[in-house]
Amino acid sequence: MFADDDRPTPKKLHEIGCDLSFLSVAEIEQRIALLHKEIERLEADKLSKTSSRNAAEQFFKSK
């Protein structure tokens, strides 16, 4: 019914490869913290998927 195109897009907190020359040390530290949290999230998801895959492989090996 309504197009979502007219909604403002949220500003990205960090974009890989962006120019860092205008950032303060505090802003860089914030981005580093953000990226560490993202790495932790990715590693947790990877672990979950690996565990699920290993369980499935063990299930089908036992058959």
Tab-separated table of C-alpha atoms in Angstrom:
chain	number	residue	atom	x	y	z
A	1	MET	CA	0.000	0.000	0.000
A	2	PHE	CA	2.646	2.547	1.060
A	3	ALA	CA	6.138	2.598	-0.343
A	4	ASP	CA	8.946	2.225	2.164
A	5	ASP	CA	11.214	4.266	-0.105
A	6	ASP	CA	10.174	7.546	1.495
A	7	ARG	CA	11.398	6.501	4.940
A	8	PRO	CA	14.740	7.943	5.987
A	9	THR	CA	17.454	5.318	6.021
A	10	PRO	CA	19.315	4.999	9.301
A	11	LYS	CA	22.866	6.314	9.243
A	12	LYS	CA	25.455	3.543	9.236
A	13	LEU	CA	27.594	3.537	12.344
A	14	HIS	CA	30.568	2.259	10.403
A	15	GLU	CA	31.297	1.241	6.853
A	16	ILE	CA	34.256	-0.998	6.079
A	17	GLY	CA	36.964	0.965	4.268
A	18	CYS	CA	35.527	4.408	5.001
A	19	ASP	CA	37.717	7.492	5.441
A	20	LEU	CA	38.798	7.749	9.075
A	21	SER	CA	40.726	11.012	8.797
A	22	PHE	CA	37.897	13.166	10.171
A	23	LEU	CA	37.138	10.971	13.193
A	24	SER	CA	38.247	11.757	16.720
A	25	VAL	CA	40.023	9.205	18.881
A	26	ALA	CA	36.785	8.718	20.852
A	27	GLU	CA	34.829	8.042	17.659
A	28	ILE	CA	37.438	5.536	16.522
A	29	GLU	CA	37.261	3.794	19.913
A	30	GLN	CA	33.455	3.606	19.580
A	31	ARG	CA	33.775	2.030	16.162
A	32	ILE	CA	36.355	-0.454	17.429
A	33	ALA	CA	33.966	-1.462	20.241
A	34	LEU	CA	31.128	-1.804	17.723
A	35	LEU	CA	33.250	-4.023	15.495
A	36	HIS	CA	34.358	-6.184	18.451
A	37	LYS	CA	30.686	-6.756	19.331
A	38	GLU	CA	29.949	-7.661	15.724
A	39	ILE	CA	32.856	-10.126	15.661
A	40	GLU	CA	31.524	-11.744	18.851
A	41	ARG	CA	28.055	-12.001	17.287
A	42	LEU	CA	29.466	-13.579	14.124
A	43	GLU	CA	31.609	-16.047	16.076
A	44	ALA	CA	28.620	-17.089	18.208
A	45	ASP	CA	26.509	-17.693	15.104
A	46	LYS	CA	29.339	-19.629	13.472
A	47	LEU	CA	29.680	-21.802	16.579
A	48	SER	CA	25.935	-22.440	16.655
A	49	LYS	CA	25.876	-23.444	12.997
A	50	THR	CA	28.961	-25.626	13.363
A	51	SER	CA	27.402	-27.403	16.342
A	52	SER	CA	24.180	-28.002	14.430
A	53	ARG	CA	26.065	-29.334	11.440
A	54	ASN	CA	28.189	-31.626	13.590
A	55	ALA	CA	25.082	-32.982	15.326
A	56	ALA	CA	23.446	-33.652	11.957
A	57	GLU	CA	26.567	-35.370	10.640
A	58	GLN	CA	26.734	-37.585	13.725
A	59	PHE	CA	23.052	-38.439	13.394
A	60	PHE	CA	23.372	-39.519	9.789
A	61	LYS	CA	26.653	-41.405	10.398
A	62	SER	CA	24.953	-43.533	13.046
A	63	LYS	CA	22.221	-44.672	10.620
